[in-house]
Amino acid sequence: MEVAMARLRVVGIGSDHGDDRLGWLACERLAAAPLPEGVEVVRCERFVADLLRLLRDAERVILVDAIRSGRPPGHLHRAGREALAELGAPLSSHGLDLHQLLALAEAVGEAPRELRLYGLEAAECGPGGELSPAVAAALPGLLEALRGELTAAG
Amino acid sequence: MDEKREIRVDVPVLARVEGEGALDLLIRDGEISELRLRIFEPPRFFEKFLEGRSYTEVPDIVARICGICPVAYQMSSVHAFESIFDADPGPWVREMRRLLYCGEWIESHSLHIHLLALPDFLGYPDAPSVARDHPAAVQRGLALQGLGNDLIRMLGGRSVHPVGVKVGGFWHAPSSGQAAAMLERLRAALPEAAELVHFVAGVTVPDDPQEFVSVALRHPDEYGMNEGGLVTSDGLEIGINEYEKYFAESHAPHSTALHSHYFPAGDAPHGAGRPYLVGPLARLNLNVDRLPAGVRENAEAAGLRFPSANMFHSMAARAVETHYAIVEAIRILESYAPSESPAVTISPRPGVGFGCTEAPRGILWHRYEADHEGRVVTARIVPPTSQNQPRIEEDLRRSLDAFGLDHDEEALRLRAETVIRNYDPCISCATHFLRLQLQRD
């Protein structure tokens, strides 16, 4: 599947495991309403396999993911490209961490001009589990922040 | 001098699903006194989770076990249930399953070569550093990886947990237009894949031959992927239903994971077992004669010779299999026509069945017992990584000894990582983050 050039692409990174569902769920909610022109909302299903493709051909990319950093569950994270180096390792599920993937995309000239990360601090990511109460309660706040980004880009 | 070094790998394996993985290495008086590899294995949870589920749910559930090789889990499961129900999905489904598997091999092998193996053998700390100095090679690798991914998407619905596969066949057939577009892309990638084999063959790897038993599927007239019997490099030829007589898992005291051993006398698990190798190098060692002439000749022209006793030829084996998978996918798509009925009707019946297919990392063996409605009574899943685990430990002992235990801890750590990553275990990512602790008495 080829991906067309986007002004803003929101990429939800997730899985079927507990709070790690967050990225997918947030994208589903965002995509339920009409999107401004030039704005895409997509799910990243395989972290390494899909993400490199989704970083290509976009001016700006916003990644949405569950995050583990030691903050209280449900904490809203917002980070720019430069902050990802520190967040890197805990975000990794396989292959490379996010920081390394971005560095790889940059090295081959396929990275977006601007990249931001939004996420909520995860509590539980057990196999097959549901969203934890703390993350479910914080989800509307995350969606509001993301909708603000979509509107600004539209 | 009494010297005690402790090297500990403490890494978040499969962090998204609460995993763990570690290497404990203790060197005392210049000798390895302890070496333990711990790898978290998600399939164990799923075996219980599958009990009571209908056969119709199984392909989608097992696809969730591994985000890297969902196709393999689906393939082994559908073959097992079709053997229980005595269903034959026919030649169209057979070819499409092979095509889907080609996508997974291309995808998984390209990732491993370019993101995990090349940094080790070219002497870089990570893949981005390789990309800065060899941008064309890494771009080619990423393009091949994307192509494999898209091939999976064409047949599997979505690429992470394909939903196109079911017991009896596929939910839907790709259109002629989709197939033609994919064929064109595969043809364009073919010279790139052939060139990849030459590029990888030109990368210097340590020359350290070892003695080990290779185990792989073997088919009478094709390179083993979905079907065939099991063969070993010491001459065993068995049906996949005899697996449990010759291969058994045991709990290693240091690990929650199960370790597989090979029992050549067929007296598993009570006889004398030994480690064995599964995966691309084992496959090529046993099936190089099943490669099409063009793929074999390209590898030979690049200076590659199989069988090989050098474990570090695994990277080259992945490149050869990537080339093969593209050739095979082209062959299949050249005569593609959509099927009106991409699946056969299934009539459940009780029984026991087996599935064994070649995941990118090696044989993935499934056994299911089903009741009269086709619900799972018991499930057993033996993934490639648990089969390779004793082999990795054996290799680590040997390789670190051969490398020289007097090297500093950083050099030892890097060599240990290189050895582990070479098997492409499900922890290969995490071993980028080896933590080293040094103690001296």
Coordinates of C-alpha atoms in Angstrom, one line a residue:
Chain A
M1 CA 0.0 0.0 0.0
E2 CA 1.5 3.3 -1.0
V3 CA 1.0 6.3 1.3
A4 CA 0.2 9.7 -0.3
M5 CA 1.9 12.9 0.9
A6 CA 0.2 14.3 4.0
R7 CA 0.3 17.7 5.7
L8 CA -0.2 16.0 9.0
R9 CA -0.4 12.3 9.8
V10 CA -1.4 11.1 13.2
V11 CA -0.1 7.6 13.8
G12 CA -1.5 5.4 16.6
I13 CA 1.0 2.8 17.8
G14 CA -0.6 -0.1 19.7
S15 CA -1.4 -3.7 20.3
D16 CA -4.2 -5.9 21.7
H17 CA -2.7 -5.7 25.2
G18 CA -4.3 -3.6 27.9
D19 CA -3.3 0.1 27.9
D20 CA -1.1 -0.6 24.9
R21 CA -4.4 -0.4 23.0
L22 CA -4.3 3.3 23.5
G23 CA -2.7 4.4 20.2
W24 CA -5.2 2.4 18.2
L25 CA -8.2 3.4 20.2
A26 CA -7.3 7.1 20.1
C27 CA -7.0 6.9 16.3
E28 CA -10.4 5.1 16.0
R29 CA -12.0 7.9 18.0
L30 CA -10.3 10.7 16.0
A31 CA -11.2 9.1 12.6
A32 CA -14.9 8.8 13.6
A33 CA -15.3 12.5 12.8
P34 CA -14.5 14.2 9.4
L35 CA -10.9 15.1 9.1
P36 CA -9.5 18.4 7.7
E37 CA -8.0 18.1 4.2
G38 CA -4.4 16.9 4.2
V39 CA -4.8 15.3 7.6
E40 CA -4.6 11.5 8.0
V41 CA -5.2 9.3 11.0
V42 CA -3.7 5.8 10.7
R43 CA -3.0 2.8 12.9
C44 CA 0.6 1.5 13.1
E45 CA 0.1 -2.2 13.5
R46 CA 3.7 -3.5 13.5
F47 CA 6.0 -1.1 15.2
V48 CA 9.1 -1.4 13.1
A49 CA 7.6 -2.9 10.0
D50 CA 4.9 -0.2 9.6
L51 CA 6.3 2.9 11.3
L52 CA 9.1 3.5 8.8
R53 CA 6.5 3.5 6.0
L54 CA 4.3 5.9 7.9
L55 CA 7.1 8.4 8.6
R56 CA 7.6 8.8 4.9
D57 CA 5.8 11.4 2.7
A58 CA 4.5 13.6 5.6
E59 CA 5.3 17.1 6.5
R60 CA 4.4 16.5 10.2
V61 CA 3.8 13.3 12.1
I62 CA 2.2 13.0 15.5
L63 CA 2.7 9.6 17.2
V64 CA 0.2 8.4 19.8
D65 CA 1.3 5.6 22.1
A66 CA 1.1 4.3 25.6
I67 CA 4.1 5.3 27.6
R68 CA 5.9 4.0 30.6
S69 CA 8.1 6.5 32.4
G70 CA 7.3 6.2 36.0
R71 CA 4.7 8.9 36.1
P72 CA 1.2 8.2 37.6
P73 CA -1.0 6.1 35.2
G74 CA -3.0 8.3 32.9
H75 CA -0.5 11.2 32.9
L76 CA -0.6 13.1 29.6
H77 CA 2.7 13.1 27.8
R78 CA 3.6 15.6 25.1
A79 CA 7.1 15.5 23.7
G80 CA 9.0 16.9 20.7
R81 CA 11.6 15.1 18.6
E82 CA 14.4 16.0 20.9
A83 CA 12.8 14.5 24.0
L84 CA 12.4 11.1 22.3
A85 CA 16.0 10.2 22.9
E86 CA 15.3 9.9 26.6
L87 CA 11.9 8.2 26.2
G88 CA 13.3 5.7 23.7
A89 CA 14.0 2.4 25.4
P90 CA 10.7 1.9 27.3
L91 CA 8.7 2.5 24.1
S92 CA 10.4 -0.3 22.3
S93 CA 8.4 -3.5 21.8
H94 CA 10.6 -5.0 19.1
G95 CA 13.4 -4.3 16.7
L96 CA 14.5 -0.8 17.6
D97 CA 13.3 1.9 19.9
L98 CA 11.5 4.9 18.6
H99 CA 14.5 7.2 18.8
Q100 CA 16.5 4.8 16.7
L101 CA 13.8 4.3 14.2
L102 CA 13.6 8.1 13.7
A103 CA 17.4 8.4 13.5
L104 CA 17.2 5.7 10.8
A105 CA 14.5 7.5 8.9
E106 CA 16.5 10.7 9.1
A107 CA 19.7 9.0 8.0
V108 CA 18.0 7.8 4.8
G109 CA 16.2 11.1 4.3
E110 CA 12.7 9.8 4.9
A111 CA 11.8 11.5 8.1
P112 CA 9.0 14.2 8.5
R113 CA 10.0 17.8 9.0
E114 CA 8.4 17.8 12.4
L115 CA 7.5 15.1 14.8
R116 CA 5.7 15.1 18.1
L117 CA 4.7 12.4 20.5
Y118 CA 1.4 12.3 22.5
G119 CA 0.6 9.6 25.0
L120 CA -0.7 8.5 28.3
E121 CA 1.2 6.8 31.1
A122 CA 0.2 3.1 31.0
A123 CA -0.7 1.1 34.0
E124 CA -1.4 -2.4 32.7
C125 CA -0.3 -4.0 29.4
G126 CA -1.1 -7.7 30.2
P127 CA -1.7 -10.0 27.2
G128 CA -5.2 -9.5 25.8
G129 CA -6.2 -7.1 28.6
E130 CA -8.6 -4.1 28.5
L131 CA -7.8 -0.5 29.1
S132 CA -7.1 0.3 32.7
P133 CA -9.5 2.7 34.5
A134 CA -6.8 5.4 34.9
V135 CA -6.0 5.4 31.1
A136 CA -9.7 5.2 30.1
A137 CA -10.4 8.3 32.3
A138 CA -7.6 10.2 30.8
L139 CA -8.5 9.4 27.2
P140 CA -10.9 12.3 26.6
G141 CA -8.2 14.8 27.6
L142 CA -5.8 13.2 25.2
L143 CA -8.4 13.3 22.4
E144 CA -9.1 17.0 23.1
A145 CA -5.4 17.8 22.8
L146 CA -5.1 15.8 19.5
R147 CA -8.2 17.4 18.1
G148 CA -6.6 20.8 18.7
E149 CA -3.7 19.7 16.6
L150 CA -6.0 18.5 13.8
T151 CA -7.9 21.8 13.8
A152 CA -4.7 23.8 13.7
A153 CA -3.4 21.8 10.8
G154 CA -6.7 22.1 8.8
Chain B
M1 CA 44.7 -13.7 40.0
D2 CA 41.3 -14.5 41.2
E3 CA 39.0 -12.7 38.8
K4 CA 35.2 -12.7 38.9
R5 CA 33.3 -11.0 36.1
E6 CA 29.5 -10.9 35.9
I7 CA 27.9 -9.9 32.7
R8 CA 24.2 -9.5 33.0
V9 CA 21.8 -8.8 30.2
D10 CA 18.7 -7.2 31.7
V11 CA 16.4 -6.0 29.1
P12 CA 12.7 -5.3 28.5
V13 CA 11.9 -8.0 26.1
L14 CA 8.5 -7.6 24.6
A15 CA 7.9 -4.8 27.0
R16 CA 4.3 -4.4 25.7
V17 CA 3.4 -7.9 27.0
E18 CA 5.3 -8.0 30.2
G19 CA 8.2 -10.1 29.1
E20 CA 11.7 -10.7 30.3
G21 CA 14.9 -11.8 28.9
A22 CA 18.5 -11.9 30.2
L23 CA 21.9 -13.5 29.8
D24 CA 23.8 -14.3 33.0
L25 CA 27.4 -14.9 32.4
L26 CA 29.9 -15.7 35.2
I27 CA 33.6 -15.9 34.4
R28 CA 35.7 -17.3 37.1
D29 CA 39.4 -18.0 37.0
G30 CA 39.4 -17.4 33.3
E31 CA 36.6 -20.0 32.6
I32 CA 32.9 -19.7 32.1
S33 CA 31.4 -21.0 35.3
E34 CA 27.8 -20.1 34.6
L35 CA 26.0 -19.2 31.4
R36 CA 22.2 -18.8 31.4
L37 CA 20.0 -17.3 28.7
R38 CA 16.5 -16.4 29.8
I39 CA 13.9 -15.6 27.2
F40 CA 10.3 -14.8 27.8
E41 CA 7.9 -16.9 25.7
P42 CA 4.4 -15.6 25.1
P43 CA 3.0 -18.9 23.5
R44 CA 2.7 -20.5 26.9
F45 CA 0.0 -18.2 27.9
F46 CA -1.9 -18.7 24.7
E47 CA -1.9 -22.5 24.9
K48 CA -4.3 -22.3 27.9
F49 CA -6.1 -19.4 26.4
L50 CA -7.0 -21.5 23.3
E51 CA -8.7 -24.2 25.3
G52 CA -12.5 -24.3 24.6
R53 CA -12.2 -21.9 21.6
S54 CA -13.6 -22.8 18.3
Y55 CA -11.3 -23.7 15.4
T56 CA -12.7 -20.7 13.6
E57 CA -11.2 -18.4 16.2
V58 CA -7.8 -20.1 16.4
P59 CA -6.0 -18.5 13.4
D60 CA -6.8 -15.0 14.7
I61 CA -5.8 -15.8 18.3
V62 CA -2.5 -17.4 17.5
A63 CA -1.6 -14.5 15.1
R64 CA -1.5 -12.3 18.2
I65 CA 1.2 -14.4 19.8
C66 CA 3.9 -12.7 17.8
G67 CA 3.8 -9.3 16.1
I68 CA 6.8 -10.3 14.0
C69 CA 5.6 -13.6 12.5
P70 CA 1.8 -13.8 12.7
V71 CA 1.6 -15.6 9.4
A72 CA 3.7 -18.5 10.7
Y73 CA 1.4 -19.0 13.7
Q74 CA -1.7 -18.9 11.4
M75 CA -0.2 -21.4 8.9
S76 CA 0.8 -24.0 11.5
S77 CA -2.7 -23.8 13.1
V78 CA -4.7 -24.1 9.9
H79 CA -2.7 -27.1 8.7
A80 CA -3.3 -28.8 12.0
F81 CA -7.0 -28.3 12.0
E82 CA -7.4 -29.3 8.3
S83 CA -5.6 -32.6 9.2
I84 CA -8.0 -33.2 12.0
F85 CA -11.1 -32.5 9.8
D86 CA -9.5 -34.3 6.8
A87 CA -10.0 -31.1 4.6
D88 CA -8.0 -30.5 1.5
P89 CA -8.2 -26.8 0.5
G90 CA -6.7 -27.6 -2.9
P91 CA -4.0 -26.1 -5.1
W92 CA -5.2 -22.4 -5.2
V93 CA -5.1 -22.1 -1.4
R94 CA -1.9 -24.0 -1.3
E95 CA -0.2 -21.5 -3.6
M96 CA -1.7 -18.5 -1.9
R97 CA -0.4 -19.7 1.5
R98 CA 3.0 -20.0 0.0
L99 CA 2.8 -16.5 -1.4
L100 CA 1.7 -15.2 2.0
Y101 CA 4.6 -16.9 3.7
C102 CA 7.0 -15.4 1.1
G103 CA 5.8 -12.0 2.3
E104 CA 6.7 -12.9 5.9
W105 CA 10.1 -14.2 5.0
I106 CA 11.0 -11.2 2.9
E107 CA 9.8 -8.8 5.6
S108 CA 11.3 -10.5 8.6
H109 CA 14.7 -11.4 6.9
S110 CA 15.1 -7.8 5.5
L111 CA 14.5 -6.3 8.9
H112 CA 16.9 -8.7 10.6
I113 CA 19.7 -8.2 8.1
H114 CA 19.5 -4.4 7.9
L115 CA 18.5 -3.4 11.4
L116 CA 20.1 -6.0 13.6
A117 CA 22.8 -8.0 11.8
L118 CA 24.6 -5.4 9.7
P119 CA 25.5 -3.1 12.6
D120 CA 27.2 -6.1 14.3
F121 CA 29.2 -7.2 11.4
L122 CA 30.1 -3.8 9.9
G123 CA 31.2 -2.6 13.3
Y124 CA 28.6 0.1 14.0
P125 CA 26.7 0.7 17.3
D126 CA 23.3 0.7 15.6
A127 CA 21.3 0.7 12.4
P128 CA 21.1 4.5 12.0
S129 CA 24.9 4.6 12.0
V130 CA 25.0 2.0 9.3
A131 CA 22.5 4.0 7.3
R132 CA 24.6 7.2 7.5
D133 CA 27.5 5.5 5.9
H134 CA 25.7 3.0 3.6
P135 CA 22.4 4.8 2.8
A136 CA 21.8 3.0 -0.5
A137 CA 22.1 -0.5 1.1
V138 CA 19.8 0.4 4.0
Q139 CA 17.3 2.0 1.7
R140 CA 17.3 -1.2 -0.4
G141 CA 16.7 -3.2 2.7
L142 CA 13.9 -1.0 3.9
A143 CA 12.3 -1.1 0.5
L144 CA 12.4 -4.9 0.5
Q145 CA 11.0 -5.0 4.0
G146 CA 8.1 -2.8 2.9
L147 CA 7.5 -5.0 -0.1
G148 CA 7.2 -8.1 2.1
N149 CA 4.9 -6.2 4.4
D150 CA 2.6 -5.1 1.5
L151 CA 2.5 -8.7 0.2
I152 CA 1.2 -9.8 3.6
R153 CA -1.3 -7.0 3.5
M154 CA -2.6 -8.1 0.1
L155 CA -3.5 -11.6 1.3
G156 CA -3.7 -11.1 5.1
G157 CA -6.0 -8.1 5.3
R158 CA -3.8 -6.2 7.7
S159 CA -0.2 -7.0 8.2
V160 CA 0.2 -7.2 12.0
H161 CA -2.4 -9.9 12.7
P162 CA -3.6 -11.0 9.3
V163 CA -7.3 -11.7 9.2
G164 CA -7.5 -13.1 5.7
V165 CA -6.5 -16.7 6.7
K166 CA -9.0 -19.2 7.9
V167 CA -9.2 -23.0 8.4
G168 CA -10.0 -24.2 4.8
G169 CA -8.5 -21.3 2.9
F170 CA -8.9 -17.5 2.8
W171 CA -11.7 -15.1 3.5
H172 CA -11.3 -13.4 0.2
A173 CA -9.1 -13.6 -2.9
P174 CA -7.0 -10.6 -4.1
S175 CA -8.2 -9.0 -7.3
S176 CA -6.4 -9.6 -10.6
G177 CA -5.4 -5.9 -10.5
Q178 CA -3.9 -6.1 -7.0
A179 CA -2.0 -9.2 -8.0
A180 CA -0.7 -7.6 -11.2
A181 CA 0.5 -4.5 -9.4
M182 CA 2.3 -6.7 -6.8
L183 CA 3.9 -8.8 -9.5
E184 CA 5.3 -5.7 -11.1
R185 CA 6.8 -4.5 -7.9
L186 CA 8.3 -8.0 -7.2
R187 CA 9.9 -8.0 -10.7
A188 CA 11.4 -4.6 -10.1
A189 CA 12.8 -5.8 -6.7
L190 CA 14.3 -9.0 -8.1
P191 CA 17.6 -7.6 -9.2
E192 CA 17.8 -5.7 -5.8
A193 CA 17.4 -9.0 -4.0
A194 CA 20.0 -10.7 -6.1
E195 CA 22.4 -7.8 -5.4
L196 CA 21.6 -8.0 -1.7
V197 CA 23.0 -11.6 -1.6
H198 CA 26.2 -10.3 -3.1
F199 CA 26.3 -7.4 -0.7
V200 CA 25.8 -9.6 2.4
A201 CA 28.3 -12.2 1.1
G202 CA 30.9 -9.4 1.0
V203 CA 30.5 -8.6 4.6
T204 CA 33.2 -10.1 6.7
V205 CA 31.9 -12.4 9.5
P206 CA 34.0 -14.3 12.1
D207 CA 35.2 -17.6 10.8
D208 CA 34.3 -20.1 13.5
P209 CA 32.9 -23.4 12.3
Q210 CA 31.0 -25.4 14.9
E211 CA 29.4 -28.8 15.1
F212 CA 25.6 -28.7 15.4
V213 CA 22.5 -30.6 14.1
S214 CA 20.3 -28.7 11.7
V215 CA 16.6 -29.4 11.7
A216 CA 14.1 -28.3 9.0
L217 CA 11.1 -29.2 6.9
R218 CA 11.9 -31.0 3.6
H219 CA 9.5 -31.4 0.7
P220 CA 10.1 -33.7 -2.3
D221 CA 10.0 -31.0 -4.9
E222 CA 10.1 -27.5 -3.4
Y223 CA 11.9 -25.5 -0.8
G224 CA 10.2 -26.4 2.5
M225 CA 7.8 -23.8 3.8
N226 CA 4.3 -25.1 4.6
E227 CA 4.5 -28.8 4.0
G228 CA 6.8 -31.7 4.2
G229 CA 8.5 -34.0 6.7
L230 CA 11.1 -33.2 9.2
V231 CA 14.8 -34.0 8.5
T232 CA 17.9 -33.5 10.5
S233 CA 21.5 -33.2 9.3
D234 CA 22.4 -36.5 11.0
G235 CA 20.0 -38.4 8.8
L236 CA 16.7 -38.5 10.6
E237 CA 13.5 -38.3 8.4
I238 CA 10.2 -38.3 10.2
G239 CA 6.6 -37.1 9.8
I240 CA 5.6 -34.0 11.7
N241 CA 3.3 -36.2 13.8
E242 CA 6.4 -38.0 15.2
Y243 CA 7.9 -34.8 16.5
E244 CA 7.3 -35.6 20.1
K245 CA 9.2 -38.9 19.9
Y246 CA 12.4 -37.0 18.9
F247 CA 12.1 -33.5 20.3
A248 CA 11.1 -32.6 23.9
E249 CA 11.0 -29.5 25.9
S250 CA 12.1 -29.3 29.5
H251 CA 12.0 -26.6 32.2
A252 CA 15.4 -25.2 32.7
P253 CA 15.9 -24.3 36.4
H254 CA 17.0 -20.8 35.6
S255 CA 14.1 -19.9 33.2
T256 CA 10.4 -19.7 32.9
A257 CA 10.9 -20.7 29.2
L258 CA 11.1 -24.2 28.0
H259 CA 14.2 -25.5 26.3
S260 CA 14.0 -28.0 23.4
H261 CA 16.4 -30.9 22.9
Y262 CA 16.8 -33.4 20.1
F263 CA 16.7 -37.1 21.0
P264 CA 18.2 -39.0 18.0
A265 CA 17.2 -42.4 19.4
G266 CA 13.5 -41.4 19.4
D267 CA 13.3 -41.8 23.2
A268 CA 12.3 -38.2 24.1
P269 CA 12.1 -37.0 26.8
H270 CA 13.9 -39.8 28.7
G271 CA 17.0 -40.4 26.6
A272 CA 20.1 -38.3 25.9
G273 CA 19.1 -35.0 24.3
R274 CA 21.2 -32.5 22.5
P275 CA 20.7 -28.9 21.3
Y276 CA 19.8 -28.4 17.6
L277 CA 19.4 -25.5 15.2
V278 CA 16.3 -24.4 13.4
G279 CA 16.0 -21.4 11.1
P280 CA 17.4 -20.1 7.8
L281 CA 20.9 -21.6 8.1
A282 CA 19.4 -25.0 9.1
R283 CA 17.0 -24.8 6.1
L284 CA 19.7 -24.0 3.6
N285 CA 22.0 -26.6 5.0
L286 CA 19.3 -29.2 4.4
N287 CA 17.5 -27.9 1.4
V288 CA 20.0 -26.0 -0.8
D289 CA 19.3 -28.6 -3.6
R290 CA 15.7 -27.5 -3.5
L291 CA 16.4 -23.9 -4.5
P292 CA 15.7 -22.9 -8.1
A293 CA 18.9 -22.9 -10.2
G294 CA 18.9 -19.1 -10.5
V295 CA 18.9 -18.5 -6.8
R296 CA 21.5 -21.2 -6.2
E297 CA 23.8 -19.9 -8.9
N298 CA 23.5 -16.3 -7.7
A299 CA 24.5 -17.4 -4.2
E300 CA 27.4 -19.4 -5.5
A301 CA 28.6 -16.5 -7.7
A302 CA 28.6 -14.4 -4.5
G303 CA 31.0 -17.0 -3.0
L304 CA 28.5 -18.6 -0.6
R305 CA 28.6 -22.4 0.0
F306 CA 25.9 -24.4 1.8
P307 CA 25.8 -26.5 3.9
S308 CA 27.9 -24.3 6.2
A309 CA 29.1 -25.0 9.7
N310 CA 29.7 -21.3 10.4
M311 CA 26.7 -20.0 12.4
F312 CA 27.5 -16.5 11.3
H313 CA 26.5 -17.5 7.8
S314 CA 22.9 -17.1 9.1
M315 CA 22.8 -13.5 7.7
A316 CA 23.8 -14.7 4.3
A317 CA 21.2 -17.5 4.5
R318 CA 18.6 -14.8 5.2
A319 CA 19.7 -12.9 2.1
V320 CA 19.5 -16.1 0.0
E321 CA 16.0 -16.9 1.3
T322 CA 14.9 -13.3 0.7
H323 CA 16.0 -13.7 -3.0
Y324 CA 14.3 -17.1 -3.1
A325 CA 11.0 -15.7 -1.6
I326 CA 10.9 -13.0 -4.3
V327 CA 11.5 -15.5 -7.1
E328 CA 8.9 -17.8 -5.7
A329 CA 6.3 -15.0 -5.2
I330 CA 6.8 -14.0 -8.9
R331 CA 6.3 -17.6 -10.0
I332 CA 3.1 -17.8 -8.1
L333 CA 1.7 -14.5 -9.2
E334 CA 2.6 -15.1 -12.9
S335 CA -0.2 -17.6 -13.1
Y336 CA -2.6 -15.9 -10.7
A337 CA -6.3 -15.9 -11.2
P338 CA -8.8 -15.0 -8.4
S339 CA -10.7 -17.9 -7.0
E340 CA -14.5 -17.9 -6.8
S341 CA -14.2 -20.1 -3.7
P342 CA -11.0 -19.1 -1.8
A343 CA -11.9 -21.6 0.9
V344 CA -13.4 -25.1 1.2
T345 CA -16.3 -25.9 3.5
I346 CA -15.2 -27.5 6.8
S347 CA -17.0 -30.2 8.7
P348 CA -15.6 -30.4 12.2
R349 CA -14.9 -33.8 13.8
P350 CA -12.9 -34.8 16.8
G351 CA -9.3 -35.8 16.7
V352 CA -5.7 -34.8 17.1
G353 CA -3.8 -33.0 14.4
F354 CA -0.3 -31.4 13.8
G355 CA 0.9 -28.5 11.9
C356 CA 4.6 -27.6 11.3
T357 CA 5.7 -24.8 9.1
E358 CA 8.8 -22.8 8.5
A359 CA 8.5 -19.5 10.4
P360 CA 11.3 -17.0 9.5
R361 CA 13.2 -18.1 12.6
G362 CA 12.6 -21.9 12.1
I363 CA 10.1 -24.6 12.5
L364 CA 6.9 -23.7 14.4
W365 CA 5.2 -26.9 15.6
H366 CA 1.6 -27.0 16.7
R367 CA -0.5 -29.9 18.1
Y368 CA -4.2 -29.6 18.7
E369 CA -6.9 -31.9 20.1
A370 CA -10.4 -30.9 19.0
D371 CA -13.8 -32.1 20.1
H372 CA -16.8 -33.0 17.9
E373 CA -17.6 -29.3 17.3
G374 CA -14.1 -28.4 16.5
R375 CA -13.4 -26.8 19.8
V376 CA -9.8 -26.9 21.2
V377 CA -9.4 -29.5 24.0
T378 CA -5.7 -29.0 24.3
A379 CA -3.1 -27.0 22.3
R380 CA 0.6 -27.2 22.2
I381 CA 2.8 -24.7 20.5
V382 CA 6.6 -25.0 20.1
P383 CA 8.1 -21.8 18.8
P384 CA 11.5 -21.6 17.0
T385 CA 13.1 -19.5 19.7
S386 CA 12.6 -22.1 22.4
Q387 CA 14.1 -24.7 20.1
N388 CA 17.1 -22.6 19.4
Q389 CA 17.7 -21.6 23.0
P390 CA 20.0 -24.5 24.1
R391 CA 21.9 -24.1 20.8
I392 CA 22.4 -20.4 21.6
E393 CA 23.7 -21.2 25.0
E394 CA 26.0 -23.8 23.5
D395 CA 27.2 -21.3 20.9
L396 CA 27.8 -18.6 23.5
R397 CA 30.0 -20.8 25.6
R398 CA 32.0 -21.8 22.6
S399 CA 32.1 -18.5 20.8
L400 CA 33.1 -16.6 24.0
D401 CA 35.8 -19.1 24.7
A402 CA 37.1 -18.9 21.2
F403 CA 36.9 -15.1 21.2
G404 CA 39.0 -15.0 24.4
L405 CA 37.6 -14.5 27.9
D406 CA 40.4 -12.1 28.8
H407 CA 38.8 -9.4 26.6
D408 CA 37.4 -6.5 28.4
E409 CA 33.7 -6.5 29.4
E410 CA 32.6 -4.2 26.6
A411 CA 34.1 -6.5 24.0
L412 CA 32.7 -9.6 25.6
R413 CA 29.3 -8.0 25.8
L414 CA 29.3 -7.1 22.1
R415 CA 30.4 -10.6 21.1
A416 CA 27.7 -12.1 23.2
E417 CA 25.1 -9.8 21.7
T418 CA 26.3 -10.6 18.2
V419 CA 26.0 -14.4 18.9
I420 CA 22.5 -14.0 20.3
R421 CA 21.2 -11.7 17.6
N422 CA 22.6 -14.0 14.9
Y423 CA 19.8 -16.4 15.8
D424 CA 17.2 -13.7 15.4
P425 CA 15.5 -14.7 18.6
C426 CA 12.4 -12.8 19.6
I427 CA 14.7 -10.9 22.0
S428 CA 17.1 -9.7 19.2
C429 CA 15.8 -6.2 19.6
A430 CA 16.3 -6.0 23.3
T431 CA 19.9 -7.2 23.3
H432 CA 20.7 -3.7 22.0
F433 CA 20.4 -2.7 25.6
L434 CA 22.6 -5.2 27.4
R435 CA 23.6 -4.0 30.8
L436 CA 27.0 -5.0 32.0
Q437 CA 28.0 -5.5 35.6
L438 CA 31.6 -6.2 36.5
Q439 CA 32.6 -7.7 39.8
R440 CA 36.2 -8.5 40.7
D441 CA 37.1 -10.5 43.8

